[in-house]
Coordinates of C-alpha atoms and ligand atoms in Angstrom, one line a residue:
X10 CA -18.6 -91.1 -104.1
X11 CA -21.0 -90.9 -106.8
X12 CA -23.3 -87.6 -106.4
X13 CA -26.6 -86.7 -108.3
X14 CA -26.4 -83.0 -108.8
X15 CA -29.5 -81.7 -109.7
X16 CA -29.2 -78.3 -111.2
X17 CA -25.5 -78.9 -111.5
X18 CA -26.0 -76.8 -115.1
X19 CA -26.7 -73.5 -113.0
X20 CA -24.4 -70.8 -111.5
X21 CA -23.6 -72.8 -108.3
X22 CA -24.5 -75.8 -109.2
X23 CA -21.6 -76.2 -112.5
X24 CA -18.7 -74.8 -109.7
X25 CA -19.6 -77.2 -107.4
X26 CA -19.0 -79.9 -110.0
X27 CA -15.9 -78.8 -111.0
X28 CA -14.9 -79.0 -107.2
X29 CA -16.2 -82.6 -106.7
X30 CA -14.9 -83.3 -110.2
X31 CA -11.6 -82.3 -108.9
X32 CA -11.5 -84.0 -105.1
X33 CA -11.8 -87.0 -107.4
X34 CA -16.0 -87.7 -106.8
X35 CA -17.9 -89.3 -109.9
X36 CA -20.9 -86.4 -110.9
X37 CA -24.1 -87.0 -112.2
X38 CA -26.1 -84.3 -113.5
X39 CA -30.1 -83.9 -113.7
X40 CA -31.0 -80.3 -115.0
X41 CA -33.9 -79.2 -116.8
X42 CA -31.6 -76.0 -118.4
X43 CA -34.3 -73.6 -117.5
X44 CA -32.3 -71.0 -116.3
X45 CA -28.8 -73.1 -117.8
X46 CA -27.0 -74.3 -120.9
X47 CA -25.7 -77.8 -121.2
X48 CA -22.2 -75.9 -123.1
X49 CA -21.9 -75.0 -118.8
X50 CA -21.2 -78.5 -118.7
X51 CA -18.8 -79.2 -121.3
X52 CA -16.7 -76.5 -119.8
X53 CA -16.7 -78.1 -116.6
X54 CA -15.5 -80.9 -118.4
X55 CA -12.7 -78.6 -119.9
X56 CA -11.9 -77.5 -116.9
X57 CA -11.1 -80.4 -114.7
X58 CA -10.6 -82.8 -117.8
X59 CA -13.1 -85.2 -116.3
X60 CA -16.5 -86.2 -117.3
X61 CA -20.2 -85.6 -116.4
X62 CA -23.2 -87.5 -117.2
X63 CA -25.9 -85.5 -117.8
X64 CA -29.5 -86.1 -117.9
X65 CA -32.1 -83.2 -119.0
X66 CA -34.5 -84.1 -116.7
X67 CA -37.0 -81.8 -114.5
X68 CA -36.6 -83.0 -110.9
X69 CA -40.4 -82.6 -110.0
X70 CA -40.8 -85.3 -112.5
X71 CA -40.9 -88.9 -110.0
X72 CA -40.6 -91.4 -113.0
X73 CA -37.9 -89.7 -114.5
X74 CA -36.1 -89.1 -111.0
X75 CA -36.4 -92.2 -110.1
X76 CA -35.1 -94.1 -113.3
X77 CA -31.6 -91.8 -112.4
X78 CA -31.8 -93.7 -108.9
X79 CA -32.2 -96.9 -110.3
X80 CA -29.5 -96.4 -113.1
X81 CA -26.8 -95.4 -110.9
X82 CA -26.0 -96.0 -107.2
X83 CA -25.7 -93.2 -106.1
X84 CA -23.8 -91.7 -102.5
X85 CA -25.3 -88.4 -102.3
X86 CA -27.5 -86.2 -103.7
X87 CA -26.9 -82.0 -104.0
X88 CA -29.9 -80.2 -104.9
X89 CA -29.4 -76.7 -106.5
X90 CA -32.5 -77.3 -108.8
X91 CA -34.6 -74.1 -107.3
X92 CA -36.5 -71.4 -109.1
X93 CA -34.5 -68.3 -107.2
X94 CA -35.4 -64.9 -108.9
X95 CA -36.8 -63.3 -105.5
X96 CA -39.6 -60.7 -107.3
X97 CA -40.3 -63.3 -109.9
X98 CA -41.8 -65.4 -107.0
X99 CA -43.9 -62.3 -105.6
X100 CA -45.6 -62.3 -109.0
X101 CA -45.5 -66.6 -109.6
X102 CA -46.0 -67.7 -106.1
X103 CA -47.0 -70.6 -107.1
X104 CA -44.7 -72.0 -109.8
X105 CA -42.2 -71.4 -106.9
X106 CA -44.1 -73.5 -104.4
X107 CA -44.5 -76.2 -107.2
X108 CA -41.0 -76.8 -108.3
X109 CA -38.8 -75.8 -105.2
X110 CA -41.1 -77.9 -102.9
X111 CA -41.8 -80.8 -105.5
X112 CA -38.3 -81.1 -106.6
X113 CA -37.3 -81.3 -102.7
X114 CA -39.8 -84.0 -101.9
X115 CA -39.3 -86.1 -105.3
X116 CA -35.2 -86.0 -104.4
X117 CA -35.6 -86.7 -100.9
X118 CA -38.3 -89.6 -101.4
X119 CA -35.8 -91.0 -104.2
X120 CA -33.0 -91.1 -101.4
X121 CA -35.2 -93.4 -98.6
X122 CA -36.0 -95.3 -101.7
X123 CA -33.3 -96.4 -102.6
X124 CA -30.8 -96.1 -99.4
X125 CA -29.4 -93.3 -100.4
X126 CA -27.6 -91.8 -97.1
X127 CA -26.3 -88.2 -97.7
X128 CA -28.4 -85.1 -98.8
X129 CA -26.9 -81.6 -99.0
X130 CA -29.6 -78.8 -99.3
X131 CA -29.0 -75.4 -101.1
X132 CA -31.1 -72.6 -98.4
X133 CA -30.3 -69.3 -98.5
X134 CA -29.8 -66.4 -95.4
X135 CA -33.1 -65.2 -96.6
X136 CA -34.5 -67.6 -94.1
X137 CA -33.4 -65.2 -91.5
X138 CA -35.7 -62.6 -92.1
X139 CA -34.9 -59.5 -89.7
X140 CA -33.1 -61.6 -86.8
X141 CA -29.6 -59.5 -85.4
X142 CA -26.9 -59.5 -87.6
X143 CA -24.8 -61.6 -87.8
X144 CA -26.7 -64.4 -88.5
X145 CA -26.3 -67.7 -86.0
X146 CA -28.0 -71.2 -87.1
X147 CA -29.7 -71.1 -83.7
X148 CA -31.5 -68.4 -84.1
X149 CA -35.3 -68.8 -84.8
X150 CA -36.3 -68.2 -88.4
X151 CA -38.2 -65.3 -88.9
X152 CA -40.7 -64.9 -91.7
X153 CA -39.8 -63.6 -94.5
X154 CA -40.7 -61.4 -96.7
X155 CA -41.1 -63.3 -100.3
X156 CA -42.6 -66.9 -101.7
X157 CA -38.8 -67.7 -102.6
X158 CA -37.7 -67.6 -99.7
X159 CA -41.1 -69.8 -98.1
X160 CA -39.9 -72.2 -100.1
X161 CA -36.6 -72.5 -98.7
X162 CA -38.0 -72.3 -94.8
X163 CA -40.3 -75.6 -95.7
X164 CA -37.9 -77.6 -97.8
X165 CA -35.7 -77.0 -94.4
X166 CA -38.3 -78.4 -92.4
X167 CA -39.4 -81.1 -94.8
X168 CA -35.9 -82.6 -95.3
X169 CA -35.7 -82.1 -91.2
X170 CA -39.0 -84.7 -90.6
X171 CA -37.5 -86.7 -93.5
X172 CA -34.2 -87.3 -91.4
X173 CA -35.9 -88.1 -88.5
X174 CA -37.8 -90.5 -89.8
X175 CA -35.5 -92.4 -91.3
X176 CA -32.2 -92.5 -89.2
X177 CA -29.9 -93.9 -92.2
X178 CA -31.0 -90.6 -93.9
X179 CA -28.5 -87.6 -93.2
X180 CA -29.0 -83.5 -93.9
X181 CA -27.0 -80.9 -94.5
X182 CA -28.4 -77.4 -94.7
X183 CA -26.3 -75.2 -96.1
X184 CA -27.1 -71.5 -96.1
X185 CA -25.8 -69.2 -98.6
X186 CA -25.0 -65.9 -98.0
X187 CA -24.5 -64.3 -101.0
X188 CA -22.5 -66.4 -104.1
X189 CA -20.6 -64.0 -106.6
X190 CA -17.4 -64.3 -109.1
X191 CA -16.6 -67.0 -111.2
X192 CA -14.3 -69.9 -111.4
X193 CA -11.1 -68.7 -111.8
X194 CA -10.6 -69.9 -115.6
X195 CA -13.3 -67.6 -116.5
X196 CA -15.1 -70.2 -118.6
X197 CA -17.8 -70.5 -115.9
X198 CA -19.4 -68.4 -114.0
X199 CA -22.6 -66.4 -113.5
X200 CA -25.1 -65.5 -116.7
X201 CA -28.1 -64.6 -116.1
X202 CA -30.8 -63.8 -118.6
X203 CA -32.0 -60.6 -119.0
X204 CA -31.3 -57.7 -117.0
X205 CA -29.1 -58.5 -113.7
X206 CA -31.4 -58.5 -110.6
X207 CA -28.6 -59.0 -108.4
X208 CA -25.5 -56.4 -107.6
X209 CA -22.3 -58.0 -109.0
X210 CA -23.6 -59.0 -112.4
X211 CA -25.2 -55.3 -112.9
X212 CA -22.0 -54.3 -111.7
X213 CA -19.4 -55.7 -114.5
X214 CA -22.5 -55.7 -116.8
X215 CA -22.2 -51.8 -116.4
X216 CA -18.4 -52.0 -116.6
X217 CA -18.5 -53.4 -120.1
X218 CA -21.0 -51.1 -121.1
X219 CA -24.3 -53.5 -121.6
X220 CA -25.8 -51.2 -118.9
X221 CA -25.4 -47.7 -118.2
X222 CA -25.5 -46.9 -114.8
X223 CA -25.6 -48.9 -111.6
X224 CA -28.6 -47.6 -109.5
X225 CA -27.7 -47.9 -105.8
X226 CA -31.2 -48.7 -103.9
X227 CA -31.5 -46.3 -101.0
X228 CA -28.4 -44.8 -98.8
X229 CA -30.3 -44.3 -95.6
X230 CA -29.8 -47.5 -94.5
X231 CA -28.2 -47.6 -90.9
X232 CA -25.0 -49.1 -92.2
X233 CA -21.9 -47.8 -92.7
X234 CA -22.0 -45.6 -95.7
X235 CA -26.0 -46.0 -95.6
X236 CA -26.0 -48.4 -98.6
X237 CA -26.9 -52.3 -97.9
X238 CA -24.6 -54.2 -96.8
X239 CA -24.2 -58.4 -97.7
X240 CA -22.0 -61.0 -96.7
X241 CA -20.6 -61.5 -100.7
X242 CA -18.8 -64.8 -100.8
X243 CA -16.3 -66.5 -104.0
X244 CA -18.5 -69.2 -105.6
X245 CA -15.5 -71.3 -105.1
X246 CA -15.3 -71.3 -102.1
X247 CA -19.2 -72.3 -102.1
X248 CA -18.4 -75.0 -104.3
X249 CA -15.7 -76.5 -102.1
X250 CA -17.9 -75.4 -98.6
X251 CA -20.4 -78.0 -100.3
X252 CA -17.6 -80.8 -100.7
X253 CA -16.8 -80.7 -97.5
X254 CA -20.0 -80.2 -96.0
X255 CA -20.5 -83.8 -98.3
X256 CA -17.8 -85.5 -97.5
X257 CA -18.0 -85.0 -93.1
X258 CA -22.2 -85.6 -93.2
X259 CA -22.9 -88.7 -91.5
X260 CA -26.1 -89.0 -89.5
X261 CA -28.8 -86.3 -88.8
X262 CA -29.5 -82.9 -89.5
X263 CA -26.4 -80.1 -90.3
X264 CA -27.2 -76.7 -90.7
X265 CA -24.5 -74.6 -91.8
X266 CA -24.1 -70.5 -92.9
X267 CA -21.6 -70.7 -96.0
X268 CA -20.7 -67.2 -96.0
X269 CA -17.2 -65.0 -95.0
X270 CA -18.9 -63.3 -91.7
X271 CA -17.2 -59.7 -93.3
X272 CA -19.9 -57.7 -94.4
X273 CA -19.4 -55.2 -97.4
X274 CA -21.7 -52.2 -98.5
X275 CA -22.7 -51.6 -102.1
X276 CA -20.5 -48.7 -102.2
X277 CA -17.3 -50.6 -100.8
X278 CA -17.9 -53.5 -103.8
X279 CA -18.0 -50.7 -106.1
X280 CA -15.1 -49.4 -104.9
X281 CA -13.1 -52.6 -104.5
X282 CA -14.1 -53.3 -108.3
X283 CA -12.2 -50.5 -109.4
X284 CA -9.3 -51.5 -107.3
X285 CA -9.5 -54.8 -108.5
X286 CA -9.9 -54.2 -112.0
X287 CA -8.7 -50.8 -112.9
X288 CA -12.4 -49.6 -114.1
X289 CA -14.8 -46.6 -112.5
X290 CA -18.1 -47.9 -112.4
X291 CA -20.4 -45.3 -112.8
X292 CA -23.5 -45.5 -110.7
X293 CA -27.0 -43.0 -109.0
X294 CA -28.6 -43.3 -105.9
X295 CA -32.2 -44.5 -106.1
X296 CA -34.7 -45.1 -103.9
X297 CA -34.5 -48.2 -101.5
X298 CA -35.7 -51.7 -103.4
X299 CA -38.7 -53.0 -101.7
X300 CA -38.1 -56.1 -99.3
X301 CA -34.7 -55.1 -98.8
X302 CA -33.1 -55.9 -95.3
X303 CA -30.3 -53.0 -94.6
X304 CA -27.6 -55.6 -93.1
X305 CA -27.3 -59.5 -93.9
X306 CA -24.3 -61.4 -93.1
X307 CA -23.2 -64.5 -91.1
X308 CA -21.5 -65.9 -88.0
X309 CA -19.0 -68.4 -90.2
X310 CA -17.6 -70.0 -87.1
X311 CA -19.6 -73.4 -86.9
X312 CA -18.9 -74.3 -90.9
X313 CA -15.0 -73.6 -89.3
X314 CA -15.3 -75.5 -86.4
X315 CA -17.1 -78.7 -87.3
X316 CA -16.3 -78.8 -90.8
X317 CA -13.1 -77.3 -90.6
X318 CA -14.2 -75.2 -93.7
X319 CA -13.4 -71.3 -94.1
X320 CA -13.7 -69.1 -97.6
X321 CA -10.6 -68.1 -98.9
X322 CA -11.2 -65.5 -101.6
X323 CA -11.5 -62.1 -100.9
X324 CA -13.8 -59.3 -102.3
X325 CA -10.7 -58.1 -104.7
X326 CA -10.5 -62.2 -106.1
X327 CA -14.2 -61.9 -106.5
X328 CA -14.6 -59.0 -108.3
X329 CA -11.6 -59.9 -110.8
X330 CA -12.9 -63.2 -111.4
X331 CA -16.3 -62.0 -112.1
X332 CA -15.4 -59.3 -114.2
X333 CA -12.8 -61.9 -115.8
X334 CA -15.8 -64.1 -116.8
X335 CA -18.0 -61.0 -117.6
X336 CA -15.1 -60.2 -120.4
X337 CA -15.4 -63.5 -122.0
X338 CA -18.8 -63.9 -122.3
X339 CA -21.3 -63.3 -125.2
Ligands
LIG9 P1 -29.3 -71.2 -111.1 O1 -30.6 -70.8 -111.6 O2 -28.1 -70.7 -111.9 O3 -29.2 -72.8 -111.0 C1 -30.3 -73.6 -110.7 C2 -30.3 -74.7 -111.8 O4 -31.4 -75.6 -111.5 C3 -30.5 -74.2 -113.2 O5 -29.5 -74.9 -114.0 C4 -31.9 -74.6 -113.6 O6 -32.0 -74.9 -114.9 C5 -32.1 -75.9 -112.7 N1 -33.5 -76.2 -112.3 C6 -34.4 -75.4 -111.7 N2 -35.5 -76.1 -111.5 C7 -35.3 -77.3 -112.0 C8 -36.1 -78.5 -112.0 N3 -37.4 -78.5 -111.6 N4 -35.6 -79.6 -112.5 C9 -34.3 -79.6 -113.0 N5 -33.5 -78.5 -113.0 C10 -34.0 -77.4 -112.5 O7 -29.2 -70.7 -109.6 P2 -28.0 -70.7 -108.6 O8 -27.6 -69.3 -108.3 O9 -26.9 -71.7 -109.1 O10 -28.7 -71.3 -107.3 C11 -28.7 -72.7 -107.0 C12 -29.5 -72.9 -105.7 O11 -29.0 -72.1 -104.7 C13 -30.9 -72.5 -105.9 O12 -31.7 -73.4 -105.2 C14 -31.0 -71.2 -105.2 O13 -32.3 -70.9 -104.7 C15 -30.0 -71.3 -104.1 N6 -29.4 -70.0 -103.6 C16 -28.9 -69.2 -104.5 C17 -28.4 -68.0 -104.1 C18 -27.8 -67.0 -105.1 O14 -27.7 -65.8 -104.7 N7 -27.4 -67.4 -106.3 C19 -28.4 -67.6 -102.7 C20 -29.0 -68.5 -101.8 C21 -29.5 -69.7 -102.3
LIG10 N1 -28.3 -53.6 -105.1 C1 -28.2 -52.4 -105.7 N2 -28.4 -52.2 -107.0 C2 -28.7 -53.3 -107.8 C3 -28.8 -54.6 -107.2 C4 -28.6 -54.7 -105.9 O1 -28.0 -51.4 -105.0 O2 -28.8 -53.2 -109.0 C5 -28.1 -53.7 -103.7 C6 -29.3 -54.3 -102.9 O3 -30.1 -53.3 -102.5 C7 -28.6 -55.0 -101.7 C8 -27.3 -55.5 -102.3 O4 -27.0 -54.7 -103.5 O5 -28.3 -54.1 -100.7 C9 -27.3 -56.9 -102.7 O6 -28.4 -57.2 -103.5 P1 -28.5 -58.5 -104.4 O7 -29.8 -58.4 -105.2 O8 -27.3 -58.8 -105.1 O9 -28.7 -59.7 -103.3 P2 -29.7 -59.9 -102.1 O10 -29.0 -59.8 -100.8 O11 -30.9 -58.9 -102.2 O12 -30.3 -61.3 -102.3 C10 -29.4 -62.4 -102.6 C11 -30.1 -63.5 -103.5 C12 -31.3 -64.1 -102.7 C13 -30.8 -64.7 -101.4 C14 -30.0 -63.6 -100.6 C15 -29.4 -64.4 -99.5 O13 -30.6 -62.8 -104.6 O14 -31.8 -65.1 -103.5 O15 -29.0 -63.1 -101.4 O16 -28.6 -63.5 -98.8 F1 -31.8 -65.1 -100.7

C-alpha cells in the first residue's frame, strides 16, 4: 500500500516507517520538522535501504494537504502529526487545539476526498482519565486532566462521526500506552529538545551525565513501591502494532490499547536499567508532579485477539536500546 505518514519525521512516527518500509509498503512523509529533523529520515532510509518521499509540509495547511492527495494515490493515511508535550499544552491550550484538531480534520477530509479508505489514529491512554486499571477500550472516557489530552478525546470522536458518515471510510484508534527505546540499530530513536519531560529519556540522559540526578515525583502513590507505575512499551513493537492495525482495518471504527498490560514502577525501570546496561542511575525523591495518575496501564488482550498483535520487547530490550541510541547521539 502506499501510506501518507504525517509526522513520520518524529519519534514514533520515523519507527513506524521503518516497519512499513520493511513489510514492503511504499511511505510518504508530510512533516513540518517542528519537533523533528529530516537527517531522521535519511536514517530510516539507511536502515531498511528503501526510500521515502518526503514533503515539509504543516498538515493544518488544506492546499498543501491536498496537493499530497492529488499527487499520489494514496491507501492509508497514519497521523502522528500532534503537538504532545502534556504541560506545554496547560500553558498553550490553544496552539494544541489548533494543530492537533485542524491537522485531524484537514487529513480526514483529504481521505472522503479523495476515496481514501484506511485511517489509523495516534490517541494516547491519557484518554482514560482515572477509570480502574487496567485500562479496557469499553470503558467510558473520563475527563482528563490537560488540553493535550482534550485533543486526543475529540479527534477520537471526530474521526468516529467521520466513519459513520461515510461507510467506505475506516478508523483505527490506536491508544498508546507509553512508547520508549529505540530501533534496535540505534540510529533512531527518541530526542527530544531540551530537558526530558518524560522518564526514560531523563533516565539515560542522567546515565551519560547531561543530567545529574533523576528526581522521582512522589513515592506515596498506592503502588507497589509507592512510585508511579506505566505500562512502558518498545517503540518497535508500536511501529509494527501500527502495521498491523493498517493492514487488518477494513470497515468502521477500531479502537485498540497498544501497550504490554505489565505495569512497571519508576523505581523498577531504574533498576532494570542498571541490569540492562551495567550503570547505577543516581536519582532523589521529590514531590509528586501535578496531574499525575498513580497507575496507568492496559488490558492488551483485544489488539491480540483481533489483530493477532502482541509486543515482544521487554523492559531490559527497552532500556538497552534506549540507552544504545542515547550513546550515539549528539
Ligand atoms: P514527535 O513530536 O516526535 O512526533 C510528531 C511529529 O509530528 C514531529 O515530527 C512533528 O514535527 C510533526 N508535527 C507536529 N505537528 C505537525 C503539523 N501540524 N504538521 C506537520 N507535522 C507536524 O512525537 P511522538 O512521540 O512521535 O508522537 C507521535 C504521536 O503519538 C503524537 O500525536 C502524540 O500525541 C502521540 N502519542 C505519543 C505518546 C508518547 O509518549 N510519545 C503517547 C501517546 C500518544
Ligand atoms: N517520572 C519521574 N521523573 C521524571 C519523569 C517522570 O518520576 O523525571 C515519573 C512520572 O511521575 C510517572 C512516570 O515516571 O509516574 C512516567 O512519566 P512520563 O512523563 O514518562 O509519562 P506519563 O505517563 O506521564 O505520560 C506519557 C506521555 C503522555 C501520554 C501518556 C499515556 O508523556 O503524552 O504517557 O500513557 F498521554
Amino acid at each position: 500500500m502506499r501510506i501518507l505518514v504525517a509526522g513520520g519525521a518524529g519519534y514514533i512516527g520515523s519507527h513506524t516507517c521503518v516497519a512499513l518500509l520493511e513489510a514492503g509498503h511504499t511511505v510518504i512523509v508530510a512533516d513540518n520538522l517542528c519537533n523533528s529533523k529530516a537527517e531522521t529520515l535519511d536514517k530510516v532510509k539507511q536502515i531498511t535501504d528503501k526510500d521515502v518521499t518526503f514533503y515539509k509540509v504543516d498538515v493544518t495547511d488544506e492546499a498543501a494537504v491536498d496537493s499530497i492527495f492529488a499527487t499520489h494515490q494514496i491507501d492509508g493515511v497514519i497521523h502522528f502529526a500532534g503537538l504532545k508535550a502534556v504541560g506545554e499544552s496547560v500553558e498553550k491550550p490553544l496552539a494544541y487545539y489548533y494543530n492537533n484538531l485542524v491537522s485531524t480534520i484537514v487529513l480526514s477530509k483529504a481521505c472522503l476526498k479523495y476515496g481514501v479508505r484506511k485511517f489509523v489514529f495516534s490517541s494516547s491512554a491519557t484518554v482514560y482519565g482515572e477509570n480502574e486499571v487496567p485500562f479496557v477500550e469499553t470503558m467510558d472516557l473520563l475527563p482528563t486532566t490537560n488540553p493535550y489530552g482534550e485533543t486526543k478525546a475529540i479527534s477520537e470522536r471526530m474521526l468516529t462521526d467521520a466513519a459513520k458518515s461515510k461507510s467506505e471510510f475506516s478508523v483505527s484508534l490506536l491508544r498508546y500506552f507509553n512508547p520508549v527505546g529505540a530501533h534496535e540499530s540505534g540510529l533512531i530513536g527518541e530526542a527530544p529538545t531540551g530537558i526530558p519531560n518524560n522518564l526514560m529519556p531523563y533516565v539515560t540522559q542522567v546515565a551519560k551525565g547531561k543530567l545529574g540526578k533523576l528526581r522521582v515525583f512522589g513515592n506515596d502513590y498506592p503502588t507497589i513501591d509507592g512510585t508511579g507505575v506505566r505500562d512502558y512499551i518498545h517503540v518497535m513493537d508500536l511501529a509494527e502494532g501500527h502495521v498491523v492495525a493498517l493492514d487488518k482495518l477494513t470497515s468502521g471504527v477500531h479502537i485498540y490499547n497498544l501497550g504490554t498490560g505489565q505495569g512497571t514502577s519508576v523505581l523498577q525501570l531504574v533498576q532494570a536499567f542498571g541490569e540492562a546496561n551495567g550503570i547505577e542511575v543516581p536519582y532523589e525523591i521529590v514531590d509528586r508532579r501535578p496531574g499525575d495518575i498513580a497507575e496507568c496501564y492496559a488490558d492488551a488482550s483485544k489488539a491480540k485477539r483481533e489483530l493477532g498483535w502482541t509486543a515482544e520487547r521487554d523492559l531490559l530490550d527497552m532500556c538497552r536500546d534506549a540507552w544504545r541510541f542515547e550513546k550515539g547521539y549528539v
